[in-house]
CSV table of C-alpha atoms in Angstrom, one decimal:
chain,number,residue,atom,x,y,z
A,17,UNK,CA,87.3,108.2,89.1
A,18,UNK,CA,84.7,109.7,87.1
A,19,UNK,CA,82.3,107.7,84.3
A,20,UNK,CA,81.6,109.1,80.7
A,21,UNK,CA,77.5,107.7,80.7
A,22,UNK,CA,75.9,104.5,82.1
A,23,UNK,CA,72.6,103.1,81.6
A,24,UNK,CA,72.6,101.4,85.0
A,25,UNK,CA,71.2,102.7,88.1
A,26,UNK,CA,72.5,105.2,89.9
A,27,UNK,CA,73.9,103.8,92.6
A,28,UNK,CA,74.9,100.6,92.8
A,29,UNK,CA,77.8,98.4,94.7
A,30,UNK,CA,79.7,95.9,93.6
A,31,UNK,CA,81.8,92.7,94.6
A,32,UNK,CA,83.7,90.3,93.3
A,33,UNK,CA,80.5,88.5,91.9
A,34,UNK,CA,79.7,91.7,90.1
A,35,UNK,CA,82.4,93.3,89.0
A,36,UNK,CA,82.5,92.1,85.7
A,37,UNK,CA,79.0,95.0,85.5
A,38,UNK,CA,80.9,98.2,86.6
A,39,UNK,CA,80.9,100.2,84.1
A,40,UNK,CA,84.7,101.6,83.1
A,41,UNK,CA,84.6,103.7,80.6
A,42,UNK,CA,86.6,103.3,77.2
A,43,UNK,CA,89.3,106.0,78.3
A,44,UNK,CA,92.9,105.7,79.8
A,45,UNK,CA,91.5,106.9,83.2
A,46,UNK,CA,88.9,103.9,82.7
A,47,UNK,CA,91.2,101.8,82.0
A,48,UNK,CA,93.9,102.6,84.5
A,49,UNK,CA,90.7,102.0,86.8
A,50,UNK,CA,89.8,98.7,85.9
A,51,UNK,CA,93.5,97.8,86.0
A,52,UNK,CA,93.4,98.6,89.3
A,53,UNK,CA,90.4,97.5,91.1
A,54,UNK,CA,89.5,94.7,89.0
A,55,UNK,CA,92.2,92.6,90.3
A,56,UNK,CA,92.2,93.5,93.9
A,57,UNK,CA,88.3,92.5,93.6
A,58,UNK,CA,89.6,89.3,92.0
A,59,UNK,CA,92.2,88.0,94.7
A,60,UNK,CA,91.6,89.8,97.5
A,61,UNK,CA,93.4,93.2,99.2
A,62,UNK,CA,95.8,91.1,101.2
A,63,UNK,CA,97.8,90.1,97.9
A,64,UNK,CA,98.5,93.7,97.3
A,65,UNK,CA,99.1,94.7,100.8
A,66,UNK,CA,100.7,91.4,103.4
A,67,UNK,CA,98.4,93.6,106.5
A,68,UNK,CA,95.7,94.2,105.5
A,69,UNK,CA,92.5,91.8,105.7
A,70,UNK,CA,89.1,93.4,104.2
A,71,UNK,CA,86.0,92.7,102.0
A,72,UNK,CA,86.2,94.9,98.8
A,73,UNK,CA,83.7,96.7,97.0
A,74,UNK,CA,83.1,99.2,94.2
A,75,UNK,CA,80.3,102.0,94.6
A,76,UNK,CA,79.1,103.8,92.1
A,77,UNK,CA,77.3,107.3,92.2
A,78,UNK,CA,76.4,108.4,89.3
A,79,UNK,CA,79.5,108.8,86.7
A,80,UNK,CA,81.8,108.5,89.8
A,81,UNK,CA,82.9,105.2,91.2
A,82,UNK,CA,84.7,104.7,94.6
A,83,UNK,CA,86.4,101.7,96.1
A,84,UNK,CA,85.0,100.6,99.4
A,85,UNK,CA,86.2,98.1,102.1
A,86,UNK,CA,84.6,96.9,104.6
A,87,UNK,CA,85.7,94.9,108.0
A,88,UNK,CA,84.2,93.8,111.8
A,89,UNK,CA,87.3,93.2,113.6
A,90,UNK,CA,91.0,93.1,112.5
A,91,UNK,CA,92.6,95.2,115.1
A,92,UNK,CA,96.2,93.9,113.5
A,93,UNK,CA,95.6,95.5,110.1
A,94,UNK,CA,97.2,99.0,108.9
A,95,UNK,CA,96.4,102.0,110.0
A,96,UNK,CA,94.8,102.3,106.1
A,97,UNK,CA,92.1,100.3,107.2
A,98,UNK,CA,92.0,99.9,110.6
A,99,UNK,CA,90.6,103.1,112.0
A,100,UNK,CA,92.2,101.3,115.6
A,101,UNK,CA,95.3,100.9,114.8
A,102,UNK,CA,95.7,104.7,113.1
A,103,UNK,CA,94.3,106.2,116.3
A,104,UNK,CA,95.4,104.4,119.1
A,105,UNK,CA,97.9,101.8,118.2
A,106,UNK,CA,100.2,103.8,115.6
A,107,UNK,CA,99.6,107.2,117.9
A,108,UNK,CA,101.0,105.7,121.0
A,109,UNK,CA,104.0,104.7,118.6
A,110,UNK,CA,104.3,108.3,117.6
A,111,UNK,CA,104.1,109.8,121.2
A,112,UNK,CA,108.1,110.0,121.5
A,113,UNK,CA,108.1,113.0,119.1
A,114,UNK,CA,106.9,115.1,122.0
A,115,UNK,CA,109.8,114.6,123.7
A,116,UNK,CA,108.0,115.1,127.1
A,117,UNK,CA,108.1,112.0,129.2
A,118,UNK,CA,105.5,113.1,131.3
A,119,UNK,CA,102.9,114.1,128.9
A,120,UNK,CA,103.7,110.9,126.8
A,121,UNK,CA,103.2,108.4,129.9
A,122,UNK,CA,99.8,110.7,130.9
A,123,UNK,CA,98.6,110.3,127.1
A,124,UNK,CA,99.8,106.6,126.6
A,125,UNK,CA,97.9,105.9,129.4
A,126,UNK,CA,95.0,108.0,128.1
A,127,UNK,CA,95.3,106.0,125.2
A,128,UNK,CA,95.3,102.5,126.5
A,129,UNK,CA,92.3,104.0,128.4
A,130,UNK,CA,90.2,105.4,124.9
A,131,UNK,CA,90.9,102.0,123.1
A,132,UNK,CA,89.5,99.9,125.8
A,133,UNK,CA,86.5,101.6,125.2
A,134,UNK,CA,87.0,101.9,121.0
A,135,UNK,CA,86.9,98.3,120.9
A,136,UNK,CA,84.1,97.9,123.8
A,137,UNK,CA,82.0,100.2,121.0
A,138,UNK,CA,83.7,97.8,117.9
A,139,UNK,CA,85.3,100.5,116.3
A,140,UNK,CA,86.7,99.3,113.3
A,141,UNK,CA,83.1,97.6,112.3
A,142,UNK,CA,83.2,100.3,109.1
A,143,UNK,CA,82.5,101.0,106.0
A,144,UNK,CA,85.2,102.7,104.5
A,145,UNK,CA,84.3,105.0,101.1
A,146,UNK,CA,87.0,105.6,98.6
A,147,UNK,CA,89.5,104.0,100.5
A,148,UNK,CA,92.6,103.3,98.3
A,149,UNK,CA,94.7,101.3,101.3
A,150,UNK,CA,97.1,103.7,100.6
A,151,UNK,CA,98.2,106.6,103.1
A,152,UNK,CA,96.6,109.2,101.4
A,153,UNK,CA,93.1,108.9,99.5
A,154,UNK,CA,92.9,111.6,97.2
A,155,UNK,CA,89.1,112.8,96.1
A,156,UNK,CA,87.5,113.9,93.2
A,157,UNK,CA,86.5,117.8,93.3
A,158,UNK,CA,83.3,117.5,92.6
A,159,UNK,CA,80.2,115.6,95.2
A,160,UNK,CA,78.4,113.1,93.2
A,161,UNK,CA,74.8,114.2,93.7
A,162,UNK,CA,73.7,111.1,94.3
A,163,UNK,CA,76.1,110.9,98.1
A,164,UNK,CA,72.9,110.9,99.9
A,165,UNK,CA,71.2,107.6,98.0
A,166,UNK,CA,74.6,106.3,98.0
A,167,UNK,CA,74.8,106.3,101.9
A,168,UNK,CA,71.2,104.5,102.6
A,169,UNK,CA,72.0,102.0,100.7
A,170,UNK,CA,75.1,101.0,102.2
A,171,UNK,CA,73.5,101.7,105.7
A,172,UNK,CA,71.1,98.9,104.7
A,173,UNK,CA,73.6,96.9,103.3
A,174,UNK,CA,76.0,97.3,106.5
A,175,UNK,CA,73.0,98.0,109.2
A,176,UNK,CA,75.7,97.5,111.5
A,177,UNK,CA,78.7,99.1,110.2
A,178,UNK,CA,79.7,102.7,111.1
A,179,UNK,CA,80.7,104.5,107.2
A,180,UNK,CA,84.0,106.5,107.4
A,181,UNK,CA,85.4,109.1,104.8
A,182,UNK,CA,89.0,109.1,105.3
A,183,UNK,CA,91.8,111.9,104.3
A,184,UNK,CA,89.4,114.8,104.2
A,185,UNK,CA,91.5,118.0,104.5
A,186,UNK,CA,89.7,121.3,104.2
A,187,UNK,CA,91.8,123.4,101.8
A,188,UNK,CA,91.8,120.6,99.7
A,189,UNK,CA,88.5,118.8,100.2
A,190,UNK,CA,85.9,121.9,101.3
A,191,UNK,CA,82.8,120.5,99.2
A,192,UNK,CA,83.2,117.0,100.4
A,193,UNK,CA,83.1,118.4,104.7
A,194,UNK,CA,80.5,120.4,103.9
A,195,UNK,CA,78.0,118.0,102.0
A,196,UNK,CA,79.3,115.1,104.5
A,197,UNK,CA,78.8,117.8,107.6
A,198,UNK,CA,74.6,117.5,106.2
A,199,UNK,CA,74.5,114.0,106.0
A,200,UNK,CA,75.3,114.3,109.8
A,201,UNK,CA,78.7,113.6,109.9
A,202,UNK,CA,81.5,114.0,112.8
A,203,UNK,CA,85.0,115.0,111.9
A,204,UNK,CA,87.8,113.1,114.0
A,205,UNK,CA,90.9,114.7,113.4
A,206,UNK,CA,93.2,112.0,112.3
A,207,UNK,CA,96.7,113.7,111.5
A,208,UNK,CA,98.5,117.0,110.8
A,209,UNK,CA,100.0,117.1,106.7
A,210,UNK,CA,101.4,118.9,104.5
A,211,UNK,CA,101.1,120.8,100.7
A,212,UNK,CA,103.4,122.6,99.4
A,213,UNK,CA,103.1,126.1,98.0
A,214,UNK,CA,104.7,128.4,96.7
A,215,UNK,CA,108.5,128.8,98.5
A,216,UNK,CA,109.9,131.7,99.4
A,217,UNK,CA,113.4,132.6,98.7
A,218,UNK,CA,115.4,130.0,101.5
A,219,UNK,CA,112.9,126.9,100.3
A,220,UNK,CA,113.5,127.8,96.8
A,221,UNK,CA,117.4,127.9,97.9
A,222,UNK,CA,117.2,124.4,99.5
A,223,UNK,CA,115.4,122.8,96.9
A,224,UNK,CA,118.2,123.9,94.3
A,225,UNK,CA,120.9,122.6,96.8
A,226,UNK,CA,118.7,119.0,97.2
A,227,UNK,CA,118.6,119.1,93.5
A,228,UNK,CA,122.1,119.4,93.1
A,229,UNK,CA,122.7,116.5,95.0
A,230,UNK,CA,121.7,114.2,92.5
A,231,UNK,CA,124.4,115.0,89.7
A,232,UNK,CA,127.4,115.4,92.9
A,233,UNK,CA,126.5,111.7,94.1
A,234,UNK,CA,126.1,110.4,90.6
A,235,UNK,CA,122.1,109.4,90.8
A,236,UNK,CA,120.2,109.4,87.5
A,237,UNK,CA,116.3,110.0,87.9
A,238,UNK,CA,114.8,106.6,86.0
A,239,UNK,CA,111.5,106.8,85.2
A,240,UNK,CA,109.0,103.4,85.4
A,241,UNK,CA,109.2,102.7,81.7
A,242,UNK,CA,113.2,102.6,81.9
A,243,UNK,CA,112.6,99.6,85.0
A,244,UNK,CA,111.2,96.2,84.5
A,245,UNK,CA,110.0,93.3,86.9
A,246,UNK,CA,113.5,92.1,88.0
A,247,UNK,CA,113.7,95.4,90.0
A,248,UNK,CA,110.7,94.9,91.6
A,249,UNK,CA,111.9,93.3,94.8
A,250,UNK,CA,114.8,95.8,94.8
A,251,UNK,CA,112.0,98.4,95.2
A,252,UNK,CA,109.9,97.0,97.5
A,253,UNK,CA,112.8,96.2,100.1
A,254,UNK,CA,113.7,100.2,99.5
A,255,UNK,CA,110.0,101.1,100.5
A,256,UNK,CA,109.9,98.4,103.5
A,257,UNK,CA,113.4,100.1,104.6
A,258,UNK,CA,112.3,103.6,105.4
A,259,UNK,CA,108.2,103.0,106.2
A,260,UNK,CA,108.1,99.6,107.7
A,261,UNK,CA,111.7,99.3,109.6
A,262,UNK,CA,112.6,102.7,110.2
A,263,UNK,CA,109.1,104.1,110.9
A,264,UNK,CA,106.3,101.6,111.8
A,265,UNK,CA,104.8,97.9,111.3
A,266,UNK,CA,101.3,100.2,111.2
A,267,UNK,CA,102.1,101.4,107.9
A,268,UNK,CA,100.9,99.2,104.6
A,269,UNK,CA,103.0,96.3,103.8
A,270,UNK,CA,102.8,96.7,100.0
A,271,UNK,CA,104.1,93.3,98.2
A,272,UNK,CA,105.6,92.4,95.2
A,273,UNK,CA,102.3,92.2,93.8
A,274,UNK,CA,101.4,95.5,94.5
A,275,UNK,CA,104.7,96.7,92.8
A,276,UNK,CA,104.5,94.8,90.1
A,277,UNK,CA,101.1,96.0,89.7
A,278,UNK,CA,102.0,99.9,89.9
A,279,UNK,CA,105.0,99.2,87.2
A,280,UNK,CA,103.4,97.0,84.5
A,281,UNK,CA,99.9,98.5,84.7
A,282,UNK,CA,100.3,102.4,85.4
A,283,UNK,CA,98.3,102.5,88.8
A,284,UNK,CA,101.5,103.8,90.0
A,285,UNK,CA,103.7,106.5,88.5
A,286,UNK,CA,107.0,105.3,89.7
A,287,UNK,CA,110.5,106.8,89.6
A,288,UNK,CA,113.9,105.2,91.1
A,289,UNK,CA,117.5,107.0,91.9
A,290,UNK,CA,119.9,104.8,90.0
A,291,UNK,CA,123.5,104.9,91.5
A,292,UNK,CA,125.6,106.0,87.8
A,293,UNK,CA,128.9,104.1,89.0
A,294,UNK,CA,126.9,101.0,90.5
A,295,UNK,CA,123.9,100.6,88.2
A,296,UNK,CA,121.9,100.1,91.7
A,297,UNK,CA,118.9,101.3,92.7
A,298,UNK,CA,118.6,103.3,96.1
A,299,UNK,CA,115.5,105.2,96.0
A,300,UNK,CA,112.0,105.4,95.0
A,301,UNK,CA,108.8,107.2,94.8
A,302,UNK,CA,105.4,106.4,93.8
A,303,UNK,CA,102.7,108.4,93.1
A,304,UNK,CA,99.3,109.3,91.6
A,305,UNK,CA,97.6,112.4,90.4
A,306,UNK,CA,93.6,112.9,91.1
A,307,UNK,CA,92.4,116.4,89.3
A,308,UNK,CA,95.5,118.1,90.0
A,309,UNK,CA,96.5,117.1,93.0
A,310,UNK,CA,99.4,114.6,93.5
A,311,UNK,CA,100.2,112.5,96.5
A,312,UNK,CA,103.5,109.8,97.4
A,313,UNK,CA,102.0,106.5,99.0
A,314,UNK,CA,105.6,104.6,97.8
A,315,UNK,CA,108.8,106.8,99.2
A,316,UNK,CA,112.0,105.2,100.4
A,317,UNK,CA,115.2,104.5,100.1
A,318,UNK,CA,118.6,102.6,101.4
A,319,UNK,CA,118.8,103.6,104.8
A,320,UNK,CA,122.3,101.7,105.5
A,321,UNK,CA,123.7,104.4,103.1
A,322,UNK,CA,125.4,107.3,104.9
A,323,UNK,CA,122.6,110.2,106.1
A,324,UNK,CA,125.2,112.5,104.4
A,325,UNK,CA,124.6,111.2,101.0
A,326,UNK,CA,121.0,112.9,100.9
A,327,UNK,CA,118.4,110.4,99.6
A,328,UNK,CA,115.6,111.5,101.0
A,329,UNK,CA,116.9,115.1,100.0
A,330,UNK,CA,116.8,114.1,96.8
A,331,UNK,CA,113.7,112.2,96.3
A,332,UNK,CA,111.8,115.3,97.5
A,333,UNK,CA,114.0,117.6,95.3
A,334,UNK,CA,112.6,114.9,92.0
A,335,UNK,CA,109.3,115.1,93.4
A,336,UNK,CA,108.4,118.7,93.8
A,337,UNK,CA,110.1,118.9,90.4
A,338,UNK,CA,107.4,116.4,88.9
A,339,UNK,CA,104.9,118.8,90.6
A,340,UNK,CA,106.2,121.7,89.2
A,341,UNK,CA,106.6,120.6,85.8
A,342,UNK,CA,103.1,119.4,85.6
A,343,UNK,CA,101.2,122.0,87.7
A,344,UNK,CA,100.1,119.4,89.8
A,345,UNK,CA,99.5,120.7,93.9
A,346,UNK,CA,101.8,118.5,96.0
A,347,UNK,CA,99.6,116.4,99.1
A,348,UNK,CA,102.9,115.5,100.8
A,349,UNK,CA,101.2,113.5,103.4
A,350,UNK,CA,102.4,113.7,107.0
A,351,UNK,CA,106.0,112.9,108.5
A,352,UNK,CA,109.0,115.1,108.2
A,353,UNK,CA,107.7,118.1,109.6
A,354,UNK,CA,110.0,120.6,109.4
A,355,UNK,CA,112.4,119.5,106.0
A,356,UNK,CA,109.1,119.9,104.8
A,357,UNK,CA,107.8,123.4,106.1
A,358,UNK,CA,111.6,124.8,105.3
A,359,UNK,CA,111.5,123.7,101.6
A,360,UNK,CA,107.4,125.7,101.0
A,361,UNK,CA,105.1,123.2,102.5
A,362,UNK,CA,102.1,124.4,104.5
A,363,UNK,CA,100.6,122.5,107.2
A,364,UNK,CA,96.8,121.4,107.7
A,365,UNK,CA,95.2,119.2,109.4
A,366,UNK,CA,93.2,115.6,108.1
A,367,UNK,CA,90.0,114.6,109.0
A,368,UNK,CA,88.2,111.4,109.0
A,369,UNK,CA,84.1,112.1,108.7
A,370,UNK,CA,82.4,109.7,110.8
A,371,UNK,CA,78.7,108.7,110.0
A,372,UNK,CA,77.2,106.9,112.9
A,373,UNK,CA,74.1,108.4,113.7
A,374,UNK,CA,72.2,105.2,112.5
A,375,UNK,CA,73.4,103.2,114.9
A,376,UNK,CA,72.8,102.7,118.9
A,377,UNK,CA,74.4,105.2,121.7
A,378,UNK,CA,77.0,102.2,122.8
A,379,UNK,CA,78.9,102.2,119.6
A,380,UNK,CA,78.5,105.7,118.8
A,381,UNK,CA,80.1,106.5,122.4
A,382,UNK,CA,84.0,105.8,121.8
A,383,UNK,CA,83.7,107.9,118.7
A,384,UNK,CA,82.0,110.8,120.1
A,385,UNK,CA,84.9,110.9,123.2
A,386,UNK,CA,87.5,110.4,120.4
A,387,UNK,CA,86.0,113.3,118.4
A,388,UNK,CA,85.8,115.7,121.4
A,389,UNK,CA,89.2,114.9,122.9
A,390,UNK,CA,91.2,115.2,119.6
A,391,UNK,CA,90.2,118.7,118.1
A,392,UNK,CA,90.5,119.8,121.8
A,393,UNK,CA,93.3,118.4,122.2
A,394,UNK,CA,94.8,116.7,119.8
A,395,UNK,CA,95.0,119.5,117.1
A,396,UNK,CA,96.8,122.0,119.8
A,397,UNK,CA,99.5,119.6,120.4
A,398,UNK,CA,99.4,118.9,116.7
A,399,UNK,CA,99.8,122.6,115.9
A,400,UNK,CA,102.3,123.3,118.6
A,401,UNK,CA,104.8,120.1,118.5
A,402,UNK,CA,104.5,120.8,114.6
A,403,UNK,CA,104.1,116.5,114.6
């Protein structure tokens, strides 16, 4: 988020001792902020999110603040802050979609291999800048011109730590790779996603057929304000349906709290599919807008109901509505591949920028074989399996 004016250096990071000196500023984005990040600061990430275990921090450059975690270890935590876990743990999950035994036993193998020596170089010993926990950080357009002060001082705050910039994706995020690419950065590919533009004629057809789904199954679109906290377990069990038991135990186990949090406070924009004849709830989204730019860390929905019935058709359909409506560009993160390039969505591919220059050849090594084997390889079989 971005600052009105402060009279306090300008760059500074904060903790949990501190935070009652970052400087919010008197708007409804300040607000929303402090809403936010105050809290976490206050009882720790693991509230919000069951898998995750991380020291929290607030940085601020210039009229721009960013939350910041930071860890040694925890090779157990999700992929959203465990640089381990999103590269070798959740990607050896994911090697079925090739549906190539061969080339999935050669890679798994390949992969047990890499994360030997990942944790021999203590990978996940980061600093992670403007990382949300949630799938997708968004960014701010513009590169506080104070990055390069910024990045000192947390090298001499976290000698130790390699700094990471996750979600980086170049249509979106150009200004951020190239000031990053002069601070000496790497880019690790870290996933193929998608943003939807404009349909042609058949995606404009099957996003008027998802729509009409909603009205022959009897769903009414209920926005957050129409909800209130006796749903909240409702929703997260919906959430923890699709991502958690359908999908994986790598992605973010959001709680109550975090739910609760998104409803009552606003962090969240949150819509639910409320069954007319039932009054029950089977579906949700949750999402949040930076400059223009939208993206859905909360999607899910009752997956014991019949495939036929169209939930996840009609979540989308509600979703690029919202976009629509608002003018907002539509980050629709990764998964779903080809519902998604049928209905408009282009593909790109997401970057994490690695600073590790600072710190001695060992623990630079695993990242620099990392680096070289995914955007030679990696990004091909990305591009090709469409994943």
């Amino acid at each position: 988020m971005r600052l009105e004016c402060s009279q306090a250096p300008m760059a500074e990071l904060y903790d949990c001792e501190t935070s009652h000196r970052i400087p919010f500023p008197d708007t409804s984005e300040g607000r929303r902020a402090a809403e936010l990040l105050l809290p976490w600061l206050e009882h720790s990430a693991t509230r919000y999110v069951a898998n995750v275990t991380t020291s929290l921090y607030v940085l601020r450059l210039g009229d721009m603040l960013f939350p910041v975690t930071v860890n040694v270890n925890e090779y157990e935590n999700s992929y959203v802050c465990s640089p381990f876990t999103h590269y070798i743990t959740y990607a050896k999950e994911e090697l079925y979609k090739l549906n190539h035994p061969l080339l999935e036993s050669l890679l798994g193998r390949l992969l047990d291999g890499i994360g030997c020596l990942l944790k021999a170089g203590r990978m996940n010993q980061t600093v992670q800048v403007n990382n949300g926990l949630l799938s997708t950080n968004l960014y701010l357009k513009q590169v506080p011109a104070q990055l390069s002060e910024g990045l000192r001082m947390l090298q001499a705050a976290f000698p130790g730590h390699t700094i990471l910039f996750r979600s980086l994706v170049p249509s979106l995020n150009a200004d951020w790779i190239d000031a990053l690419r002069l601070e000496g950065s790497r880019f690790v590919p870290s996933r193929q996603v998608y943003l939807y533009a404009a349909p042609n004629a058949k995606a404009r057809w099957l996003i008027k057929r998802d729509r009409q789904l909603l009205s022959k199954n009897g769903y009414d679109v209920i926005a957050g304000d129409k909800l209130d906290v006796a749903d909240i377990p409702r929703l997260k069990a919906l959430y923890d349906l699709l991502y958690l038991e359908k999908h994986s135990r790598c992605n973010p186990w959001f709680t109550e709290a975090f739910f609760s949090q998104a409803l009552l406070s606003g962090t969240l924009s949150i819509y639910a599919l409320r069954h007319a004849a039932t009054g029950r709830l089977d579906a949700v989204l949750g999402f949040y807008v930076k400059e223009g730019v939208m993206t859905t860390p909360v999607f899910g929905y009752d997956t014991s109901l019949p495939r036929e019935l169209g939930l996840y058709r009609m979540l989308s359909a509600v979703l690029i509505s919202l976009s629509e409506q608002n003018g907002w560009r539509l980050h629709e993160s990764s998964g779903a591949p080809e519902f998604k390039r049928n209905r408009g969505a282009v593909p790109d591919i997401e970057y994490s920028a690695v600073l590790d220059a600072h710190l001695p050849w060992t623990r630079r090594l695993g990242w620099y074989v990392l680096d070289r084997l995914l955007n030679r390889i990696g990004v091909p079989l990305m591009r090709k399996w469409k994943l």
